[in-house]
Amino acid sequence: MRSIFFLLLTVASFWVLFLGVREKPARMDPPAHVHNPAAGGSGDNVRAEAATSVRFDRASKGYTVFKARACQTCHGPEATGSRMGPSLADVRLHYDRASLAAYLADPNAFIENDERLLEMQSRYPRIEMPAYPDLSEGDLEALLTFLLEPEVR
């Protein structure tokens, strides 16, 4: 009887932690304020792009870095978000390579001056985005490519 209880507890924990925390892929309407100069600043083309869904390349070196740094803990195994952290599907709409690299090195420097990031911080208050200033150049480039160049469907 005790082993059945622990089996049910294990299955329930797995369900809550791994299946229950996934959200639908992001299809959000981002604000007009974006970090990506290529977006043009008006936000119109950003909103159109955000309505599409993306798929991240799980066979890439960037995904290996994503997993090694435990990013999937908050952002989910598909980088589409969870109850602990936001989807990364629209990162490409808000950052270029240089600004995303700077953000990853010191997220707190960006949060104070960005309403979108402040809103995300209030939506996910239990977890603080960690800084990754120690990423090797190769790992950083792989992670940037993974996040900024997903397959758009």
mmCIF file of N, CA, C and O in Angstrom, residues 6 10 131:
data_model
loop_
_atom_site.group_PDB
_atom_site.id
_atom_site.type_symbol
_atom_site.label_atom_id
_atom_site.label_comp_id
_atom_site.label_asym_id
_atom_site.label_seq_id
_atom_site.Cartn_x
_atom_site.Cartn_y
_atom_site.Cartn_z
ATOM 1 N N PHE A 6 3.430 6.086 -2.859
ATOM 2 C CA PHE A 6 4.607 6.789 -3.369
ATOM 3 C C PHE A 6 4.632 6.822 -4.892
ATOM 4 O O PHE A 6 5.067 7.805 -5.484
ATOM 5 N N THR A 10 4.622 10.261 -6.928
ATOM 6 C CA THR A 10 5.644 10.512 -7.948
ATOM 7 C C THR A 10 5.012 10.914 -9.274
ATOM 8 O O THR A 10 5.436 11.877 -9.907
ATOM 9 N N ALA A 131 22.354 36.336 -14.030
ATOM 10 C CA ALA A 131 23.316 36.914 -14.971
ATOM 11 C C ALA A 131 24.261 35.818 -15.449
ATOM 12 O O ALA A 131 24.576 34.897 -14.704
#
